Amino acid sequence: MRDVRIDRRGFLRGVGGVAAGIAAATSLSACGTGTSRSVGSGGKSSKTLVVRNSGGSYGDANQQAIYEPFTKETGIQVKVVNIEYAQMLAQIKQGRPQFDVIDDSMADFVLFKQQDATEDLDYDRLKNFKNAGIAKTLVTSNAVGKNYWASVMAYRTDAFGGRKPASWADFWDTKTFSGNRALQALDADLPELEFALLADGVALDKLYPLDVDRAFKVLSEIKPHVRKFWDTGALPGVLLGRKEVDASSVWHGRLDALIKGGAPLAYQWNGARRQSNGLGIPKGAANLDAAYQLIDFALRPEVQAAYADIYPMAPSVPAAYKKLSANTAANLASSPEHLESGFDLDVEWWIKNQDAVSKRWQEWTHA
């Protein structure tokens, strides 16, 4: 699932220094970089829509579930560019964005809003939005949520004498659930302070604003048992597979292939930290009408379901679940039961506090 996270290192660096990122990026050509490709035509059209996404298997799923059916229905060709936040912002500031739709993290859309770099969405032009039931946290002035991912707990099913850890409190309980642990490093994503607070008894709906002092105190309790702070999405599966750790935080989806192959691993969804990708339109987009058409198409329940069948990111439109099998639905972050047992990361809080938290994390890990 790493390719789905929109350059987290860049995000962690960028939210505290957006202006510096713009300055560094203004030397880049406004012609756009990264890979691009045309989707096969489903009818002749002179229109070509350019979409930015993060590429990889995430981009492949977009092409198969969204872009190709969209082209077949509308005749509008879709090209894809894989560029990062700073270059997108530089192109927009120059008044020449080489893309019409942005598929990015909702966190980045907050930054785009601060820079007045994206259009305010006219939701009246999105007919599929009206009754979609998308969570309010995923509906902003400049972006609409497309799908969820989550950070969850994973564990070896042959550890702990057959007992199954059911919460982050169990993860922290190294007496009952003895063994090594792994947690996420700063280089991979935002520090997992929320998991420490949940382990210490904070309720899901009382997490924010985060009590940073309390979180680091609880993290210090588990630190002697942390074998590794992992910095890539594949590493938790490696550590668990080699029995170097018995439980780890993990980006949901990264263990699916191992589990299907018979590895004794499982996810624990209680206390999952959800994040989201959304769709928006840059200021100065050349194909505004087509951009709205694609965003509207992506919000159809059947399109959301088709995407989730291909790639383990969860629909933002609840009606998509009526079109998914029970097995598929059970493995998605926005299924009804998982929505109740997890929480949405507070993007606004993290953007405001990430510099201070990151500095403290670095000091704590090296102490």
Coordinates of N, CA and C in Angstrom, one line a residue, residues 37-152:
R37 N 0.2 8.2 -19.5 CA -0.2 7.3 -20.6 C -1.6 7.6 -20.9
S38 N -2.0 7.3 -22.1 CA -3.4 7.5 -22.5 C -4.2 6.2 -22.3
V39 N -5.4 6.4 -21.9 CA -6.3 5.2 -21.8 C -6.9 4.9 -23.1
G40 N -7.1 3.6 -23.4 CA -7.7 3.2 -24.6 C -9.0 3.9 -24.9
S41 N -9.3 4.2 -26.1 CA -10.5 5.0 -26.4 C -11.8 4.1 -26.5
G42 N -12.9 4.7 -26.1 CA -14.2 4.0 -26.2 C -15.1 4.8 -27.1
G43 N -14.5 5.6 -28.0 CA -15.3 6.4 -28.9 C -14.5 7.7 -29.2
K44 N -14.6 8.2 -30.4 CA -13.8 9.3 -30.8 C -14.2 10.6 -30.0
S45 N -13.2 11.3 -29.6 CA -13.4 12.6 -28.9 C -12.1 13.4 -29.0
S46 N -12.3 14.7 -29.1 CA -11.2 15.6 -29.2 C -10.7 15.9 -27.8
K47 N -11.5 15.6 -26.8 CA -11.1 15.9 -25.4 C -10.1 15.0 -24.8
T48 N -9.2 15.5 -24.1 CA -8.3 14.7 -23.3 C -8.2 15.3 -21.9
L49 N -8.5 14.5 -20.9 CA -8.5 14.9 -19.5 C -7.2 14.4 -18.9
V50 N -6.5 15.3 -18.1 CA -5.2 14.8 -17.5 C -5.5 14.7 -16.0
V51 N -5.2 13.6 -15.4 CA -5.4 13.3 -14.0 C -4.1 13.1 -13.3
R52 N -3.9 13.7 -12.2 CA -2.7 13.4 -11.4 C -3.1 12.4 -10.3
N53 N -2.3 11.3 -10.3 CA -2.4 10.3 -9.1 C -1.0 9.9 -8.8
S54 N -0.8 9.0 -7.8 CA 0.5 8.6 -7.3 C 1.1 7.5 -8.0
G55 N 0.3 6.9 -9.0 CA 0.9 5.8 -9.8 C 0.9 4.5 -9.0
G56 N 1.8 3.6 -9.5 CA 2.0 2.2 -8.9 C 0.7 1.4 -9.1
S57 N 0.5 0.5 -8.2 CA -0.7 -0.4 -8.2 C -1.9 0.4 -7.9
Y58 N -1.8 1.5 -7.2 CA -2.9 2.4 -6.9 C -3.4 3.0 -8.2
G59 N -2.4 3.5 -9.0 CA -2.8 4.1 -10.3 C -3.3 3.1 -11.3
D60 N -2.8 1.8 -11.2 CA -3.3 0.8 -12.1 C -4.8 0.5 -11.8
A61 N -5.1 0.5 -10.5 CA -6.5 0.2 -10.1 C -7.4 1.4 -10.6
N62 N -6.9 2.6 -10.5 CA -7.7 3.7 -11.0 C -8.0 3.6 -12.5
Q63 N -7.0 3.2 -13.2 CA -7.2 3.0 -14.7 C -8.2 2.0 -15.0
Q64 N -8.1 0.8 -14.3 CA -9.0 -0.3 -14.6 C -10.4 0.0 -14.2
A65 N -10.6 0.6 -13.0 CA -11.9 0.7 -12.4 C -12.6 2.0 -12.8
I66 N -11.8 3.0 -13.1 CA -12.4 4.4 -13.3 C -12.1 4.9 -14.7
Y67 N -10.8 5.1 -15.0 CA -10.5 5.8 -16.3 C -11.0 5.1 -17.5
E68 N -10.7 3.8 -17.6 CA -11.1 3.0 -18.8 C -12.7 3.0 -19.0
P69 N -13.5 2.7 -17.9 CA -14.9 2.8 -18.1 C -15.4 4.2 -18.4
F70 N -14.8 5.2 -17.8 CA -15.1 6.6 -18.1 C -14.9 6.9 -19.5
T71 N -13.8 6.5 -20.1 CA -13.5 6.8 -21.5 C -14.5 6.1 -22.4
K72 N -14.8 4.8 -22.0 CA -15.7 4.0 -22.8 C -17.1 4.7 -22.9
E73 N -17.5 5.3 -21.8 CA -18.8 5.9 -21.7 C -18.9 7.3 -22.3
T74 N -17.8 8.1 -22.2 CA -17.9 9.5 -22.6 C -17.1 9.8 -23.8
G75 N -16.1 8.9 -24.2 CA -15.2 9.2 -25.3 C -14.1 10.1 -24.9
I76 N -14.1 10.6 -23.6 CA -13.0 11.5 -23.2 C -11.8 10.7 -22.8
Q77 N -10.7 11.0 -23.5 CA -9.4 10.3 -23.2 C -8.9 10.7 -21.8
V78 N -8.2 9.9 -21.1 CA -7.6 10.2 -19.9 C -6.1 9.9 -19.9
K79 N -5.3 11.0 -19.6 CA -3.9 10.8 -19.4 C -3.6 11.0 -17.9
V80 N -2.5 10.3 -17.5 CA -2.1 10.3 -16.1 C -0.7 10.9 -15.9
V81 N -0.6 11.8 -14.9 CA 0.8 12.2 -14.6 C 1.0 11.9 -13.1
N82 N 2.2 11.5 -12.8 CA 2.6 11.2 -11.4 C 3.6 12.2 -10.9
I83 N 3.1 13.3 -10.3 CA 4.0 14.3 -9.8 C 3.6 14.6 -8.4
E84 N 4.5 15.2 -7.6 CA 4.3 15.4 -6.2 C 3.8 16.8 -5.9
Y85 N 3.4 17.0 -4.7 CA 2.8 18.2 -4.2 C 3.5 19.5 -4.7
A86 N 4.8 19.6 -4.4 CA 5.5 20.8 -4.7 C 5.4 21.2 -6.2
Q87 N 5.6 20.2 -7.0 CA 5.5 20.5 -8.5 C 4.1 20.9 -8.9
M88 N 3.1 20.2 -8.4 CA 1.8 20.6 -8.7 C 1.5 22.0 -8.3
L89 N 1.9 22.4 -7.1 CA 1.7 23.8 -6.6 C 2.4 24.8 -7.5
A90 N 3.7 24.4 -7.9 CA 4.4 25.4 -8.7 C 3.7 25.6 -10.0
Q91 N 3.2 24.6 -10.7 CA 2.5 24.7 -11.9 C 1.3 25.6 -11.8
I92 N 0.5 25.4 -10.7 CA -0.7 26.1 -10.5 C -0.3 27.6 -10.2
K93 N 0.7 27.9 -9.4 CA 1.1 29.2 -9.2 C 1.5 30.0 -10.4
Q94 N 2.1 29.2 -11.4 CA 2.5 29.8 -12.6 C 1.3 30.0 -13.6
G95 N 0.2 29.5 -13.2 CA -1.0 29.7 -14.0 C -1.1 28.7 -15.1
R96 N -0.3 27.6 -15.1 CA -0.3 26.7 -16.2 C -0.3 25.2 -15.7
P97 N -1.3 24.8 -14.9 CA -1.3 23.4 -14.4 C -1.5 22.5 -15.6
Q98 N -0.6 21.5 -15.7 CA -0.7 20.5 -16.8 C -1.5 19.3 -16.4
F99 N -2.6 19.5 -15.5 CA -3.5 18.5 -15.1 C -4.8 19.1 -14.8
D100 N -5.9 18.4 -14.9 CA -7.2 18.9 -14.7 C -7.9 18.4 -13.4
V101 N -7.5 17.2 -13.0 CA -8.0 16.6 -11.8 C -6.9 16.2 -10.9
I102 N -7.0 16.4 -9.6 CA -6.0 16.0 -8.6 C -6.6 14.8 -7.8
D103 N -5.9 13.7 -7.8 CA -6.2 12.6 -6.9 C -5.1 12.6 -5.9
D104 N -5.4 12.9 -4.6 CA -4.4 13.1 -3.6 C -4.9 12.9 -2.2
S105 N -4.1 12.9 -1.2 CA -4.6 12.8 0.1 C -5.4 14.0 0.5
M106 N -6.3 13.8 1.4 CA -7.1 15.0 1.9 C -6.2 15.9 2.7
A107 N -5.1 15.4 3.2 CA -4.2 16.3 3.9 C -3.6 17.3 2.9
D108 N -3.2 16.9 1.8 CA -2.6 17.8 0.8 C -3.7 18.8 0.3
F109 N -4.9 18.4 0.3 CA -6.0 19.4 -0.2 C -6.1 20.5 0.8
V110 N -5.9 20.2 2.1 CA -5.9 21.3 3.1 C -4.8 22.3 2.8
L111 N -3.6 21.8 2.4 CA -2.5 22.7 2.0 C -2.8 23.4 0.7
F112 N -3.4 22.8 -0.2 CA -3.8 23.4 -1.5 C -4.8 24.6 -1.2
K113 N -5.7 24.3 -0.2 CA -6.6 25.4 0.1 C -5.9 26.6 0.8
Q114 N -5.0 26.3 1.6 CA -4.2 27.4 2.2 C -3.5 28.3 1.2
Q115 N -3.1 27.6 0.1 CA -2.4 28.3 -1.0 C -3.3 28.9 -2.1
D116 N -4.6 28.7 -1.9 CA -5.6 29.1 -2.9 C -5.3 28.6 -4.2
A117 N -5.0 27.3 -4.2 CA -4.5 26.6 -5.5 C -5.5 25.7 -6.1
T118 N -6.6 25.5 -5.5 CA -7.7 24.6 -6.0 C -9.0 25.4 -6.1
E119 N -9.8 24.9 -7.1 CA -11.2 25.4 -7.2 C -12.0 25.0 -6.1
D120 N -13.0 25.9 -5.7 CA -14.0 25.5 -4.8 C -15.0 24.7 -5.6
L121 N -15.3 23.5 -5.1 CA -16.2 22.6 -5.9 C -17.6 23.1 -5.9
D122 N -18.2 23.0 -7.1 CA -19.6 23.3 -7.2 C -20.3 21.9 -7.1
Y123 N -20.8 21.6 -5.9 CA -21.4 20.3 -5.7 C -22.7 20.0 -6.5
D124 N -23.3 21.1 -6.9 CA -24.5 21.0 -7.8 C -24.2 20.3 -9.1
R125 N -22.9 20.3 -9.5 CA -22.5 19.7 -10.7 C -22.1 18.2 -10.5
L126 N -22.2 17.8 -9.3 CA -21.9 16.3 -9.0 C -23.2 15.6 -8.6
K127 N -23.9 15.2 -9.6 CA -25.2 14.6 -9.4 C -25.2 13.3 -8.5
N128 N -24.1 12.6 -8.6 CA -23.9 11.4 -7.8 C -23.6 11.7 -6.3
F129 N -23.2 12.9 -6.0 CA -22.9 13.3 -4.7 C -24.1 13.5 -3.8
K130 N -25.2 13.9 -4.4 CA -26.3 14.4 -3.7 C -26.8 13.3 -2.7
N131 N -26.9 12.1 -3.1 CA -27.4 11.1 -2.1 C -26.4 10.0 -1.8
A132 N -25.1 10.4 -1.9 CA -24.0 9.5 -1.8 C -23.8 9.1 -0.3
G133 N -24.1 10.0 0.6 CA -23.9 9.7 2.0 C -22.5 9.7 2.4
I134 N -21.6 10.5 1.7 CA -20.2 10.6 2.1 C -20.0 11.3 3.4
A135 N -19.2 10.8 4.3 CA -19.0 11.4 5.6 C -18.6 12.8 5.5
K136 N -19.1 13.6 6.4 CA -18.9 15.1 6.4 C -17.4 15.4 6.5
T137 N -16.6 14.6 7.1 CA -15.1 14.8 7.2 C -14.5 14.7 5.8
L138 N -15.1 14.1 4.9 CA -14.6 13.9 3.5 C -15.2 14.9 2.5
V139 N -16.0 15.8 3.0 CA -16.6 16.8 2.1 C -16.1 18.2 2.5
T140 N -15.2 18.8 1.7 CA -14.6 20.1 2.0 C -14.9 21.0 0.8
S141 N -14.5 22.2 1.0 CA -14.8 23.2 -0.1 C -14.1 22.9 -1.4
N142 N -12.9 22.2 -1.3 CA -12.1 22.0 -2.5 C -11.8 20.6 -2.8
A143 N -12.4 19.6 -2.1 CA -12.1 18.2 -2.4 C -13.3 17.4 -1.8
V144 N -13.5 16.2 -2.5 CA -14.5 15.3 -2.0 C -13.8 13.9 -1.9
G145 N -14.0 13.3 -0.7 CA -13.4 12.0 -0.4 C -13.7 10.9 -1.4
K146 N -12.7 10.2 -1.9 CA -12.8 9.2 -2.8 C -12.7 7.8 -2.2
N147 N -11.8 7.6 -1.3 CA -11.6 6.3 -0.6 C -10.8 6.4 0.6
Y148 N -10.8 5.4 1.4 CA -10.1 5.4 2.7 C -9.0 4.3 2.7
W149 N -7.9 4.6 3.5 CA -7.0 3.5 3.8 C -6.9 3.6 5.4
A150 N -6.2 2.7 5.9 CA -6.1 2.6 7.4 C -4.8 2.0 7.9
S151 N -4.3 2.5 9.0 CA -3.2 1.9 9.7 C -3.9 1.1 10.9
V152 N -3.4 -0.2 11.0 CA -4.1 -1.1 11.9 C -3.0 -1.9 12.6

